[in-house]
Amino acid sequence: MKLLYVDCCITVHETSRTKLLADTFLSAWQKAHAGDEIEYLDAKALDLRPLMGEALVQREELLGSRRTGEPSFALARQFAQADRIVIAAPFWELSFPAQLRLYIEHISALNITFGYAQDGAPLGLCRAEKMLYL
């Protein structure tokens, strides 16, 4: 089983309470599921830009021609292929970090992480049955 850990523990404080909570959870997970693979993604280090203008046009063209194997969809494929997902990010001011919002924007990709049924109902295409937000 593959657990995807998305670290978006952004803080200006010396110690991130969210990071401490995530480290505790991951340690317990590793003890309980010794054979599982944990794939670490440092969302803070990603150079993500809002999808607008030419970037959005290019993305829509790739999706329209079903070229989902392109490098620009690597994060979406990684997310869709995980068996379990843990996202660690602070929740302050009734919101979460902008970097997490950008990550979600980039992984939301038609025919990778979601699709539509013939009646127009949205369908989740991710393999993970569970996601935990810490």
XYZ file of N, CA and C in Angstrom:
402
model
N 0.849 -1.175 0.000
C 0.000 0.000 0.000
C 0.894 1.238 0.000
N 0.465 2.258 -0.745
C 1.226 3.500 -0.814
C 0.441 4.635 -0.173
N 1.078 5.271 0.818
C 0.504 6.428 1.474
C 1.218 7.669 0.939
N 0.470 8.610 0.429
C 1.021 9.881 -0.025
C 0.881 10.884 1.109
N 2.013 11.434 1.543
C 2.023 12.442 2.600
C 2.356 13.791 1.967
N 1.388 14.699 1.982
C 1.557 16.036 1.436
C 1.821 16.981 2.606
N 3.057 17.454 2.687
C 3.481 18.328 3.775
C 3.331 19.784 3.341
N 2.380 20.453 3.944
C 2.166 21.880 3.680
C 2.174 22.625 5.018
N 3.094 22.212 5.895
C 3.195 22.783 7.237
C 3.963 24.097 7.189
N 3.277 25.121 6.786
C 3.853 26.453 6.676
C 3.659 27.159 8.011
N 4.741 27.707 8.527
C 4.638 28.420 9.801
C 5.705 29.503 9.887
N 5.448 30.483 10.698
C 6.455 31.497 11.006
C 7.010 31.260 12.406
N 6.466 30.279 13.094
C 6.893 29.942 14.449
C 8.032 28.929 14.381
N 8.778 28.835 15.452
C 9.899 27.907 15.492
C 9.431 26.461 15.348
N 8.331 26.131 16.000
C 7.792 24.778 15.958
C 6.389 24.798 15.357
N 6.185 23.960 14.373
C 4.867 23.829 13.763
C 4.078 22.760 14.510
N 2.972 23.145 15.118
C 2.123 22.160 15.809
C 1.563 21.142 14.812
N 1.254 21.615 13.617
C 0.737 20.709 12.587
C 1.787 19.678 12.199
N 3.045 20.119 12.062
C 4.137 19.207 11.708
C 4.357 18.181 12.815
N 4.283 18.608 14.074
C 4.422 17.672 15.190
C 3.312 16.622 15.161
N 2.099 17.066 14.901
C 0.969 16.146 14.805
C 1.170 15.169 13.645
N 1.601 15.681 12.494
C 1.826 14.830 11.322
C 2.949 13.827 11.579
N 4.042 14.266 12.184
C 5.144 13.353 12.486
C 4.699 12.238 13.423
N 3.883 12.582 14.413
C 3.363 11.576 15.348
C 2.485 10.569 14.610
N 1.615 11.077 13.751
C 0.740 10.191 12.986
C 1.561 9.273 12.089
N 2.517 9.836 11.343
C 3.308 9.026 10.406
C 4.143 7.981 11.129
N 4.652 8.315 12.290
C 5.408 7.347 13.083
C 4.514 6.175 13.493
N 3.315 6.481 13.954
C 2.368 5.427 14.336
C 1.954 4.604 13.110
N 1.778 5.270 11.977
C 1.400 4.566 10.740
C 2.503 3.577 10.343
N 3.749 4.025 10.395
C 4.862 3.159 10.014
C 4.961 1.945 10.927
N 4.694 2.130 12.208
C 4.735 1.001 13.138
C 3.609 0.010 12.841
N 2.436 0.523 12.525
C 1.276 -0.340 12.275
C 1.293 -0.963 10.883
N 1.973 -0.309 9.930
C 1.986 -0.776 8.530
C 3.421 -0.770 8.011
N 4.241 -1.606 8.610
C 5.678 -1.601 8.328
C 6.009 -1.820 6.846
N 5.189 -2.556 6.142
C 5.476 -2.842 4.736
C 5.008 -1.780 3.756
N 4.311 -0.783 4.252
C 3.767 0.254 3.365
C 4.837 1.237 2.924
N 4.646 1.764 1.736
C 5.515 2.809 1.204
C 4.896 4.167 1.544
N 5.709 5.075 2.067
C 5.262 6.440 2.308
C 5.970 7.344 1.314
N 5.186 7.991 0.488
C 5.720 8.913 -0.507
C 5.545 10.331 0.032
N 6.648 11.041 0.198
C 6.655 12.368 0.801
C 6.648 13.439 -0.286
N 5.738 14.390 -0.160
C 5.683 15.522 -1.078
C 5.737 16.804 -0.260
N 6.778 17.593 -0.456
C 6.918 18.867 0.245
C 6.231 19.939 -0.592
N 4.979 20.215 -0.270
C 4.197 21.191 -1.042
C 4.786 22.583 -0.951
N 5.505 22.857 0.122
C 6.114 24.180 0.295
C 7.197 24.432 -0.743
N 7.818 23.378 -1.236
C 8.918 23.517 -2.190
C 8.444 23.539 -3.649
N 7.166 23.291 -3.877
C 6.647 23.280 -5.248
C 6.522 24.703 -5.782
N 6.918 24.887 -7.019
C 6.790 26.199 -7.663
C 5.491 26.200 -8.472
N 4.377 26.325 -7.773
C 3.067 26.282 -8.416
C 2.548 27.691 -8.654
N 1.976 27.889 -9.811
C 1.374 29.174 -10.178
C -0.118 28.955 -10.398
N -0.930 29.973 -10.157
C -2.365 29.828 -10.452
C -2.579 29.485 -11.921
N -3.556 28.640 -12.175
C -3.875 28.261 -13.551
C -4.767 29.333 -14.158
N -4.153 30.187 -14.938
C -4.890 31.253 -15.611
C -4.107 31.655 -16.856
N -4.763 32.366 -17.734
C -4.104 32.841 -18.946
C -3.603 31.708 -19.821
N -2.412 31.872 -20.352
C -1.832 30.894 -21.277
C -1.647 29.526 -20.631
N -1.296 29.494 -19.346
C -1.119 28.211 -18.651
C -2.423 27.423 -18.625
N -3.529 28.112 -18.420
C -4.834 27.445 -18.396
C -5.223 26.977 -19.794
N -4.948 27.794 -20.797
C -5.250 27.407 -22.184
C -4.474 26.151 -22.558
N -3.183 26.126 -22.236
C -2.354 24.963 -22.547
C -2.855 23.721 -21.815
N -3.198 23.874 -20.554
C -3.703 22.735 -19.773
C -4.993 22.188 -20.380
N -5.907 23.074 -20.744
C -7.174 22.643 -21.338
C -6.953 21.938 -22.676
N -5.992 22.405 -23.452
C -5.679 21.751 -24.724
C -5.139 20.345 -24.496
N -4.253 20.198 -23.514
C -3.709 18.875 -23.190
C -4.803 17.942 -22.701
N -5.666 18.438 -21.813
C -6.759 17.610 -21.309
C -7.731 17.255 -22.429
N -8.022 18.231 -23.294
C -8.948 17.995 -24.403
C -8.453 16.935 -25.366
N -7.138 16.845 -25.540
C -6.566 15.832 -26.430
C -6.128 14.590 -25.655
N -6.554 14.512 -24.387
C -6.288 13.367 -23.502
C -4.797 13.055 -23.369
N -3.981 14.095 -23.335
C -2.531 13.941 -23.159
C -2.189 14.097 -21.677
N -2.751 13.198 -20.874
C -2.589 13.277 -19.425
C -1.266 12.687 -18.934
N -0.466 12.164 -19.842
C 0.852 11.653 -19.479
C 1.911 12.737 -19.457
N 1.539 13.949 -19.805
C 2.482 15.070 -19.837
C 2.996 15.385 -18.425
N 4.230 15.913 -18.320
C 4.801 16.242 -17.010
C 3.944 17.191 -16.169
N 3.191 18.059 -16.810
C 2.369 19.018 -16.055
C 1.263 18.343 -15.246
N 1.011 17.062 -15.497
C -0.013 16.324 -14.755
C 0.592 15.318 -13.774
N 1.895 15.424 -13.521
C 2.570 14.471 -12.632
C 1.967 14.482 -11.224
N 1.677 15.661 -10.685
C 1.092 15.732 -9.338
C -0.289 15.084 -9.299
N -1.079 15.293 -10.330
C -2.418 14.694 -10.392
C -2.314 13.172 -10.467
N -1.392 12.667 -11.274
C -1.219 11.213 -11.377
C -0.740 10.628 -10.054
N 0.190 11.318 -9.397
C 0.692 10.861 -8.100
C -0.448 10.781 -7.084
N -1.273 11.802 -7.040
C -2.405 11.852 -6.122
C -3.396 10.728 -6.433
N -3.720 10.543 -7.696
C -4.709 9.539 -8.109
C -4.244 8.116 -7.826
N -2.932 7.883 -7.820
C -2.399 6.531 -7.669
C -2.127 6.133 -6.216
N -2.287 7.065 -5.292
C -2.038 6.754 -3.881
C -3.182 5.923 -3.307
N -2.839 5.002 -2.413
C -3.854 4.181 -1.755
C -4.474 4.895 -0.552
N -3.679 5.725 0.101
C -4.128 6.549 1.222
C -3.413 7.893 1.092
N -4.049 8.956 1.591
C -3.474 10.296 1.470
C -3.567 11.000 2.816
N -2.473 11.633 3.213
C -2.446 12.474 4.399
C -1.977 13.855 3.952
N -2.765 14.861 4.278
C -2.391 16.238 3.990
C -2.219 16.940 5.330
N -1.029 17.484 5.549
C -0.754 18.206 6.787
C -0.591 19.681 6.450
N -1.505 20.490 6.977
C -1.470 21.937 6.739
C -2.226 22.624 7.861
N -1.733 23.772 8.285
C -2.442 24.487 9.337
C -3.788 25.009 8.845
N -4.664 25.205 9.771
C -5.968 25.810 9.482
C -6.055 27.048 10.336
N -5.791 28.195 9.696
C -5.885 29.427 10.438
C -6.724 30.431 9.700
N -7.278 31.357 10.491
C -8.136 32.406 9.919
C -9.252 31.803 9.051
N -9.775 30.661 9.502
C -10.849 29.939 8.803
C -10.468 29.534 7.379
N -9.192 29.263 7.166
C -8.731 28.871 5.839
C -7.465 28.033 5.964
N -6.918 27.635 4.834
C -5.677 26.881 4.798
C -4.691 27.605 3.881
N -3.411 27.227 3.897
C -2.400 27.962 3.139
C -2.682 28.020 1.629
N -2.296 29.138 1.038
C -2.478 29.334 -0.404
C -1.755 28.255 -1.203
N -0.624 27.785 -0.702
C 0.122 26.747 -1.424
C -0.702 25.462 -1.530
N -1.486 25.153 -0.507
C -2.356 23.981 -0.567
C -3.466 24.199 -1.590
N -3.995 25.392 -1.636
C -5.027 25.715 -2.631
C -4.480 25.536 -4.052
N -3.255 25.989 -4.283
C -2.629 25.820 -5.596
C -2.397 24.346 -5.910
N -1.984 23.580 -4.908
C -1.787 22.142 -5.100
C -3.099 21.479 -5.528
N -4.176 21.803 -4.831
C -5.484 21.234 -5.175
C -5.886 21.630 -6.598
N -5.621 22.871 -6.961
C -5.938 23.332 -8.319
C -5.170 22.511 -9.363
N -3.920 22.199 -9.092
C -3.097 21.455 -10.050
C -3.429 19.965 -10.102
N -3.887 19.386 -8.998
C -4.217 17.955 -9.033
C -5.631 17.686 -9.533
N -6.454 18.701 -9.579
C -7.825 18.526 -10.079
C -7.781 18.511 -11.594
N -7.712 17.316 -12.151
C -7.528 17.174 -13.594
C -8.502 16.141 -14.148
N -9.254 16.557 -15.126
C -10.246 15.704 -15.777
C -9.597 14.439 -16.332
N -10.229 13.314 -16.067
C -9.798 11.987 -16.501
C -8.530 11.497 -15.802
N -8.092 12.216 -14.750
C -7.000 11.730 -13.902
C -7.530 11.564 -12.481
N -7.993 12.652 -11.886
C -8.497 12.579 -10.513
C -10.017 12.590 -10.455
N -10.655 13.008 -11.523
C -12.117 12.973 -11.578
C -12.573 12.882 -13.027
N -13.835 12.517 -13.185
C -14.457 12.456 -14.502
C -15.945 12.693 -14.334
N -16.689 12.437 -15.378
C -18.141 12.615 -15.331
C -18.832 11.390 -15.913
N -19.929 10.986 -15.288
C -20.752 9.898 -15.800
C -21.560 10.420 -16.991
N -22.198 9.530 -17.700
C -22.985 9.935 -18.860
C -24.105 10.897 -18.494
N -24.607 10.782 -17.273
C -25.681 11.690 -16.841
C -25.147 13.012 -16.292
N -23.815 13.188 -16.345
C -23.207 14.436 -15.885
C -22.773 14.431 -14.434
N -23.062 13.373 -13.718
C -22.666 13.293 -12.307
C -21.142 13.146 -12.199
N -20.518 13.875 -11.281
C -19.064 13.758 -11.129
C -18.665 12.403 -10.554
N -17.520 11.900 -10.994
C -16.992 10.614 -10.539
C -15.570 10.805 -10.039
N -15.273 10.297 -8.874
C -13.905 10.311 -8.378
C -13.110 9.190 -9.025
N -11.927 9.494 -9.497
C -11.090 8.492 -10.162
C -9.856 8.121 -9.350
N -9.717 8.676 -8.162
C -8.561 8.383 -7.321
C -8.708 7.002 -6.693
N -7.576 6.339 -6.547
C -7.569 5.000 -5.970
C -7.800 5.032 -4.454
N -7.381 6.108 -3.806
C -7.466 6.184 -2.339
C -8.919 6.153 -1.871
N -9.156 5.322 -0.884
C -10.478 5.261 -0.270
C -10.598 6.283 0.855
N -9.441 6.670 1.415
C -9.452 7.576 2.560
C -8.376 8.647 2.408
N -8.728 9.840 2.912
C -7.774 10.932 2.987
C -7.929 11.559 4.359
N -6.803 11.906 4.965
C -6.806 12.519 6.284
C -6.174 13.897 6.180
N -6.874 14.893 6.693
C -6.340 16.248 6.749
C -5.962 16.547 8.193
N -4.669 16.780 8.415
C -4.185 17.120 9.753
C -3.855 18.588 9.800
